[in-house]
JSON list of C-alpha atoms in Angstrom, two decimals:
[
{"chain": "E", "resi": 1, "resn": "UNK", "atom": "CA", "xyz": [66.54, 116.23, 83.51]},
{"chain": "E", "resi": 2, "resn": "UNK", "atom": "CA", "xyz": [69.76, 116.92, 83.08]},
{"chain": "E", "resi": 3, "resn": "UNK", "atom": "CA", "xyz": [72.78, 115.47, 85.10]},
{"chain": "E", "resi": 4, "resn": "UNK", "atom": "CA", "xyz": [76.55, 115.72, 85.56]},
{"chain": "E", "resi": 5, "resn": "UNK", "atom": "CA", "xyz": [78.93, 112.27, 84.27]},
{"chain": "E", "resi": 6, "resn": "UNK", "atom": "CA", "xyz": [82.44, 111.57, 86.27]},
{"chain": "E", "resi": 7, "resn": "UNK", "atom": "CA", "xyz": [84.76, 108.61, 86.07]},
{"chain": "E", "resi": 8, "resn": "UNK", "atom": "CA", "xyz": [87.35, 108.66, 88.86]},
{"chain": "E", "resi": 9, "resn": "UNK", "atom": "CA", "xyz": [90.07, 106.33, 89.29]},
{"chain": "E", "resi": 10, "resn": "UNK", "atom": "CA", "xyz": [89.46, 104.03, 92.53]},
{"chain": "E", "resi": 11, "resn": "UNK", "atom": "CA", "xyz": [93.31, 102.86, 92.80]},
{"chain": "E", "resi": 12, "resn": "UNK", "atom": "CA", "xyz": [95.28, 102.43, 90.07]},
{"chain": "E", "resi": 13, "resn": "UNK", "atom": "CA", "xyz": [93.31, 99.12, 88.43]},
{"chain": "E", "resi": 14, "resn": "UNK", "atom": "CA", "xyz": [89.46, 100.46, 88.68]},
{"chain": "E", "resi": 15, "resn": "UNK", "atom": "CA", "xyz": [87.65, 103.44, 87.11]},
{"chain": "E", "resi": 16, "resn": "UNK", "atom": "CA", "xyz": [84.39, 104.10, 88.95]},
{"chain": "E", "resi": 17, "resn": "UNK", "atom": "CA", "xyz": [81.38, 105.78, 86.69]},
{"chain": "E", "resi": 18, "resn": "UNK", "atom": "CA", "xyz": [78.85, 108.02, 88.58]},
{"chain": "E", "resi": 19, "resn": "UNK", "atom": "CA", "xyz": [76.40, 109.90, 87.82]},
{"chain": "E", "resi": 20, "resn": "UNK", "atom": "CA", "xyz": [74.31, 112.82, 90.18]},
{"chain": "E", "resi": 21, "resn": "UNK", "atom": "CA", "xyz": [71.32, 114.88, 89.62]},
{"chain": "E", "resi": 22, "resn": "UNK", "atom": "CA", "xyz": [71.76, 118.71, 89.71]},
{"chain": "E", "resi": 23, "resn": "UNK", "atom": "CA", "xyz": [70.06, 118.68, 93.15]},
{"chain": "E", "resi": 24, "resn": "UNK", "atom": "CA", "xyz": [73.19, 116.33, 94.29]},
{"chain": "E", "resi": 25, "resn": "UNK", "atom": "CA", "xyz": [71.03, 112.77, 94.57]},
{"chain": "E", "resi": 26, "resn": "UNK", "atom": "CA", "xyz": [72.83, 109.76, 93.21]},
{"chain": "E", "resi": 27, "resn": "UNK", "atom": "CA", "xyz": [71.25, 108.97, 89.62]},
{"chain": "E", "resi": 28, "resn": "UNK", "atom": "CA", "xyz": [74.10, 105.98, 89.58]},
{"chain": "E", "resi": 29, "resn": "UNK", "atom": "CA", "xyz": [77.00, 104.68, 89.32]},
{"chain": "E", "resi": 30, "resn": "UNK", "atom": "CA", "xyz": [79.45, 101.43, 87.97]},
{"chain": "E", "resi": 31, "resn": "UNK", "atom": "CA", "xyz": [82.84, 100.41, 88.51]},
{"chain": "E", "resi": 32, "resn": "UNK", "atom": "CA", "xyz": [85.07, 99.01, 85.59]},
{"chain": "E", "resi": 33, "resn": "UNK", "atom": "CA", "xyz": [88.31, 97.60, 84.92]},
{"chain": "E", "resi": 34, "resn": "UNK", "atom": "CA", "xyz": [88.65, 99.81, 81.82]},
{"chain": "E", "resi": 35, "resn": "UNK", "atom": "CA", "xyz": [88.00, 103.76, 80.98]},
{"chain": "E", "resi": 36, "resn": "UNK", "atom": "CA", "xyz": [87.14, 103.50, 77.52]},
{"chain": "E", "resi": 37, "resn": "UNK", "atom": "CA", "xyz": [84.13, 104.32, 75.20]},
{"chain": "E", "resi": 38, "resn": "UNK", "atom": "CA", "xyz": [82.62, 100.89, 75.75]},
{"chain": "E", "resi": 39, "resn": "UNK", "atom": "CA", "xyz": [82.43, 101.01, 79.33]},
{"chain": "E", "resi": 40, "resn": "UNK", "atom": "CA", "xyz": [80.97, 104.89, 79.08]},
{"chain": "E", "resi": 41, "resn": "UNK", "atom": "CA", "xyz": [78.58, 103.49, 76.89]},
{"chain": "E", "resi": 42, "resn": "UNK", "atom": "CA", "xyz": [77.41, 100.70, 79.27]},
{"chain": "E", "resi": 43, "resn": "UNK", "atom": "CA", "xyz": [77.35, 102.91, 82.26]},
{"chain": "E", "resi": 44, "resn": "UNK", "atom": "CA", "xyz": [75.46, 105.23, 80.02]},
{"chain": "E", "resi": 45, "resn": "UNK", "atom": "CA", "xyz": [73.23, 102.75, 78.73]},
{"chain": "E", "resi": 46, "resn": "UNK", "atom": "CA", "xyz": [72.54, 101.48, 82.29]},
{"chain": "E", "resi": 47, "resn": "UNK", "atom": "CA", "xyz": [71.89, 104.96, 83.91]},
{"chain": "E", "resi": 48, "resn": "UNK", "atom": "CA", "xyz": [69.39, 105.78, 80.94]},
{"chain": "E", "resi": 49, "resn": "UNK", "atom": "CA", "xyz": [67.58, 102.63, 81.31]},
{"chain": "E", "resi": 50, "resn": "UNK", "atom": "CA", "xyz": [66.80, 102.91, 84.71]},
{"chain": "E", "resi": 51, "resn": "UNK", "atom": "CA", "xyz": [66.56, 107.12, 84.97]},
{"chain": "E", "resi": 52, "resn": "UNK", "atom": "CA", "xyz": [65.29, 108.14, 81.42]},
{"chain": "E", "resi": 53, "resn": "UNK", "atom": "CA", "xyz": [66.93, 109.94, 79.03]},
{"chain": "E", "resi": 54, "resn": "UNK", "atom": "CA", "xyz": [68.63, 113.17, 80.27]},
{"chain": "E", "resi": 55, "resn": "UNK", "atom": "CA", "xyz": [68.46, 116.70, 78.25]},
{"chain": "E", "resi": 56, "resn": "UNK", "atom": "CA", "xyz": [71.57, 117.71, 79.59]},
{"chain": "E", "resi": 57, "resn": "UNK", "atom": "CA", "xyz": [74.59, 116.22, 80.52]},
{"chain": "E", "resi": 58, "resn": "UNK", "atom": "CA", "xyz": [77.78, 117.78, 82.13]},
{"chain": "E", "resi": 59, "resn": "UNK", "atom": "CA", "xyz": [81.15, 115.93, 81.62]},
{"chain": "E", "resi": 60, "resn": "UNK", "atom": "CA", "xyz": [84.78, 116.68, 82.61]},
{"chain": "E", "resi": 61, "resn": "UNK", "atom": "CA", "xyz": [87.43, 115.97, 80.31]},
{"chain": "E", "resi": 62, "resn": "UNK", "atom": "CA", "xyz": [87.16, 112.06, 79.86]},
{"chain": "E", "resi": 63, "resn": "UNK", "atom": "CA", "xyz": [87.25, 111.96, 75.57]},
{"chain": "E", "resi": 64, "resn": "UNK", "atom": "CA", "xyz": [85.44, 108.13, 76.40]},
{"chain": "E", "resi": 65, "resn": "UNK", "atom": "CA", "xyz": [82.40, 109.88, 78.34]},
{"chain": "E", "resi": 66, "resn": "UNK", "atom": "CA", "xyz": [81.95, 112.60, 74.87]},
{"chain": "E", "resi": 67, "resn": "UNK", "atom": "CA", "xyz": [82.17, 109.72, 72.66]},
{"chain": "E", "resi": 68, "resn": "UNK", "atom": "CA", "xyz": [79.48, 107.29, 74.38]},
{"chain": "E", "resi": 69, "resn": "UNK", "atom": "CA", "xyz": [77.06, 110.15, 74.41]},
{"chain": "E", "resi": 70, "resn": "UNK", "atom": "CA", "xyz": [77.87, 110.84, 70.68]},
{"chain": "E", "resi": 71, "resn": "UNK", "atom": "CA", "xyz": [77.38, 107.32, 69.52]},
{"chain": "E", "resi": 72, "resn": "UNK", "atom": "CA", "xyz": [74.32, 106.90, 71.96]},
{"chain": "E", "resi": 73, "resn": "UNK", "atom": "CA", "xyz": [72.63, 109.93, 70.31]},
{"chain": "E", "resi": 74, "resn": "UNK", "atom": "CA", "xyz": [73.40, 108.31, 66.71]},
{"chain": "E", "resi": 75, "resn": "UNK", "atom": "CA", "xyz": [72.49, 105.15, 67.25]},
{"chain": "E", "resi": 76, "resn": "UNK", "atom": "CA", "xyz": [68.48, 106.03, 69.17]},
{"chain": "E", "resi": 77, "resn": "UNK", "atom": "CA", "xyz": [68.29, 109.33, 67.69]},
{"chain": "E", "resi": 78, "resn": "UNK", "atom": "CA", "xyz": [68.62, 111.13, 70.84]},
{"chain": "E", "resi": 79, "resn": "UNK", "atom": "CA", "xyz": [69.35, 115.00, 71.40]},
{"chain": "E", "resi": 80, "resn": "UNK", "atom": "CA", "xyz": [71.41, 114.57, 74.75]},
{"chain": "E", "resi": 81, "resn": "UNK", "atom": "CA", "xyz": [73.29, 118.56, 74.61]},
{"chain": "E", "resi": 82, "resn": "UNK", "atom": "CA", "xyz": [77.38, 117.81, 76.20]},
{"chain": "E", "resi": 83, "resn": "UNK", "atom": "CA", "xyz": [78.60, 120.42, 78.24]},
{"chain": "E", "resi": 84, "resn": "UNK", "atom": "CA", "xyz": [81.89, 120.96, 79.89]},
{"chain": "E", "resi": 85, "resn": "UNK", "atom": "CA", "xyz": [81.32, 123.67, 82.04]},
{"chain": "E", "resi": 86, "resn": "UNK", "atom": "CA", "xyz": [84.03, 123.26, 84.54]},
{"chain": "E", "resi": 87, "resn": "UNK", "atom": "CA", "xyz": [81.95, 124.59, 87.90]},
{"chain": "E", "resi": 88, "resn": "UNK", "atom": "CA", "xyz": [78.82, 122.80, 87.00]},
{"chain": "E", "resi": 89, "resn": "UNK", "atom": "CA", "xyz": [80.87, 119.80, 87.25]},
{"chain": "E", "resi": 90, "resn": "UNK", "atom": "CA", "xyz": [81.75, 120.43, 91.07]},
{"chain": "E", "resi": 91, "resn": "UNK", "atom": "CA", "xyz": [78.64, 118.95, 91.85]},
{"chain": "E", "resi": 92, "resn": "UNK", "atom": "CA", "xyz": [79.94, 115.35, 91.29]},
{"chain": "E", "resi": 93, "resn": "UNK", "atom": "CA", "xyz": [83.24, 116.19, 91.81]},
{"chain": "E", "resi": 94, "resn": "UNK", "atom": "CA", "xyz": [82.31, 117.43, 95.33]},
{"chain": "E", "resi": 95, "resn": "UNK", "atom": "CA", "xyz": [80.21, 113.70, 95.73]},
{"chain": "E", "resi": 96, "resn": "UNK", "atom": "CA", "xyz": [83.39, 111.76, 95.40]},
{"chain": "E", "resi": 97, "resn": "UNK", "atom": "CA", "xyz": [84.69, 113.30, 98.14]},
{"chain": "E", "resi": 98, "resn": "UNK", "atom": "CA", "xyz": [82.35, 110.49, 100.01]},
{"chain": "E", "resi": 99, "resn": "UNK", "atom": "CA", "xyz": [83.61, 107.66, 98.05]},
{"chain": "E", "resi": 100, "resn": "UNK", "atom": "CA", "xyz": [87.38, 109.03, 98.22]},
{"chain": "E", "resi": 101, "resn": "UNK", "atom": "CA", "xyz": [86.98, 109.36, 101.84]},
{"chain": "E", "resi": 102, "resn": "UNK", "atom": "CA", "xyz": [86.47, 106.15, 102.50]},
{"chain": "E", "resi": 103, "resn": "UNK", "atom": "CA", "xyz": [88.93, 104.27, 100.01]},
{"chain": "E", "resi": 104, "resn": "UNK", "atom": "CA", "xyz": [91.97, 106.27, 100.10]},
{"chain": "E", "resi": 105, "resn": "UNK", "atom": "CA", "xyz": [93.02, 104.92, 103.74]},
{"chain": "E", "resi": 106, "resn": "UNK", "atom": "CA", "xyz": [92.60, 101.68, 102.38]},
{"chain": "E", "resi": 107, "resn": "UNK", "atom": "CA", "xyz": [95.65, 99.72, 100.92]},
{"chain": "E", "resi": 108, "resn": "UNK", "atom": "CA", "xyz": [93.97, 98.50, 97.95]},
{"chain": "E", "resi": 109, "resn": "UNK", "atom": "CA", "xyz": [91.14, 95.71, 96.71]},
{"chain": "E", "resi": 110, "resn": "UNK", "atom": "CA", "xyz": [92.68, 92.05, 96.10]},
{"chain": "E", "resi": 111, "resn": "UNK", "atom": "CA", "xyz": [90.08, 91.74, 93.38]},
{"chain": "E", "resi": 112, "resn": "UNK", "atom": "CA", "xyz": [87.42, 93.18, 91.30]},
{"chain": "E", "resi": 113, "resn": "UNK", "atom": "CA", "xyz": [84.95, 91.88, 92.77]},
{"chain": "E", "resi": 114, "resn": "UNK", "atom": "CA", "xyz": [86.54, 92.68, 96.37]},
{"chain": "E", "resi": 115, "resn": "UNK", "atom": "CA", "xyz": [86.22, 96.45, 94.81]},
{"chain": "E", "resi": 116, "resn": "UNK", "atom": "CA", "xyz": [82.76, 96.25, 93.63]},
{"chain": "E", "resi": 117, "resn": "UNK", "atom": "CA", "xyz": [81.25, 94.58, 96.88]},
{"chain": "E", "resi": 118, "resn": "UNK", "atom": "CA", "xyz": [82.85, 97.94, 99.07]},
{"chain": "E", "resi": 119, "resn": "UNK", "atom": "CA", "xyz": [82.04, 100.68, 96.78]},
{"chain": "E", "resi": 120, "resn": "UNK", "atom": "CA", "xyz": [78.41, 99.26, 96.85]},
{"chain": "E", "resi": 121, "resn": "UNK", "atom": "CA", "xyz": [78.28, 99.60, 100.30]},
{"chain": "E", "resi": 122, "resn": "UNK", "atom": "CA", "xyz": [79.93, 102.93, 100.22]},
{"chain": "E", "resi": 123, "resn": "UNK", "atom": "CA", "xyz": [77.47, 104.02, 97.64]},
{"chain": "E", "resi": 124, "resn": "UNK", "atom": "CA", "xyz": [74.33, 102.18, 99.54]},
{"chain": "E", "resi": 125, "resn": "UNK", "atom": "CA", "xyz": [75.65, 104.31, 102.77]},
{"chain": "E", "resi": 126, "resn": "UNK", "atom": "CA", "xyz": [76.23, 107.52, 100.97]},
{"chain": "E", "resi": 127, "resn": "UNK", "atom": "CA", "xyz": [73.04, 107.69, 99.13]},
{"chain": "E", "resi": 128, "resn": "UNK", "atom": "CA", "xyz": [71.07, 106.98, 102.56]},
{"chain": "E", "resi": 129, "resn": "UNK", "atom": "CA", "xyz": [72.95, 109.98, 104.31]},
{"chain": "E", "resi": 130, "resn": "UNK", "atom": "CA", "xyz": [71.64, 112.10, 101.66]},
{"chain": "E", "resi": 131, "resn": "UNK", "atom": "CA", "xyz": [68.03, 111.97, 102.05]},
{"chain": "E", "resi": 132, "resn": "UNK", "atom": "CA", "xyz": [65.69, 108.82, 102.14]},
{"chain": "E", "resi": 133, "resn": "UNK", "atom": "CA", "xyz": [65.30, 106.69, 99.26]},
{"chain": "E", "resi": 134, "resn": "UNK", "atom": "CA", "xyz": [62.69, 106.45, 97.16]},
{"chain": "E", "resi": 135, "resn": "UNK", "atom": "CA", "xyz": [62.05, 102.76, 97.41]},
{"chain": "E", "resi": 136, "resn": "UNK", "atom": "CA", "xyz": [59.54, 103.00, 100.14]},
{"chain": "E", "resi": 137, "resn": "UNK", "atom": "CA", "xyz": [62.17, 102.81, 103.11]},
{"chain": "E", "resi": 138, "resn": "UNK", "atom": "CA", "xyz": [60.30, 104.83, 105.85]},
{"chain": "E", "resi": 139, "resn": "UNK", "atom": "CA", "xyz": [61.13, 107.81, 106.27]},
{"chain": "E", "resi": 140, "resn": "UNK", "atom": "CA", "xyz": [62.32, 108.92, 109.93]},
{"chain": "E", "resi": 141, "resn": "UNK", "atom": "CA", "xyz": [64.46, 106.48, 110.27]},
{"chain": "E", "resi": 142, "resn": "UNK", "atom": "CA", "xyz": [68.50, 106.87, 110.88]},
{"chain": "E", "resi": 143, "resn": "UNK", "atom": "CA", "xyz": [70.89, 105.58, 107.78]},
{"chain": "E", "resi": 144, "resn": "UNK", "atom": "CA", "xyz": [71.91, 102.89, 109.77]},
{"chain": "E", "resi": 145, "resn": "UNK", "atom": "CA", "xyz": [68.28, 101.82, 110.05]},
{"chain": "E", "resi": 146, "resn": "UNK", "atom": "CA", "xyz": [67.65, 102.28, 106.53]},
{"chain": "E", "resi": 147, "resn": "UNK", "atom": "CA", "xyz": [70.39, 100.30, 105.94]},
{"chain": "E", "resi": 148, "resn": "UNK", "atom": "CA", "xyz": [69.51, 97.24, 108.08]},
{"chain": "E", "resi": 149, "resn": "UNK", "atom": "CA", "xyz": [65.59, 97.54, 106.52]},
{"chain": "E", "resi": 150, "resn": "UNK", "atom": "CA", "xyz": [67.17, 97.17, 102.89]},
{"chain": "E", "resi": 151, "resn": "UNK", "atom": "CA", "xyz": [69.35, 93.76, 104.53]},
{"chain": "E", "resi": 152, "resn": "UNK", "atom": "CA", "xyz": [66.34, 92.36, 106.32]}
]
């Protein structure tokens, strides 16, 4: 498994952490206050734990992503190969687009936690417009379906 790492800035406040599969499916994603090593490493740590550990993973230019992977290979003796290969990183930058879509016309979050609840939604939405999920949500049904089966 290997999958491409992105951390985008969702105003000016908020760095949001996502992760994709090469086939474009959303392994996962967290939004942080901070873009430093420590929150790489717990977005890392989180993505891992719930998705295995990768072979592969593809990162842009984010120093804090390349040092979490470093220290997480150290410290459980993991193999994880970095690569910064510019065009396979389209494939999350081209999954933003989704998020960015929806929160640029917006003028801001008045908190954190304002932030977090939307771009779980967002995410929620955008990962049932890509296929169905794998959590036993029939399949057939239309996103907004999906989505109202998950809320029930």
């Amino acid at each position: 498994m290997a999958y491409p790492l992105s951390t985008r800035h969702v105003e000016e406040r908020y760095d949001l952490y996502r992760a994709v599969d090469k086939t474009g499916q959303t392994i996962d994603f967290l939004l942080t206050e901070q873009r430093d090593e420590r929150a790489a490493k717990r977005f890392l740590t989180k993505a891992i734990r719930r998705h295995g550990v990768p072979e592969k993973i593809t990162i842009g230019g984010s120093e804090a992503n390349e040092a979490a992977i470093k220290r997480c290979n150290q410290e459980h003796g993991t193999l994880i190969e970095i690569r910064q290969i510019k065009y396979l990183n389209n494939i999350i930058e081209q999954d933003h687009r989704g998020v960015k879509r929806v929160t640029r016309p917006m003028l801001g979050f008045k908190s954190f936690e304002a932030a977090q609840s939307t771009l779980v939604g967002i995410e929620l939405m955008h990962r049932l417009r890509k296929g169905p999920l794998a959590d036993g949500v029939e399949q057939g049904l239309t996103p907004a379906e999906q989505f109202y089966a998950l809320a029930a």
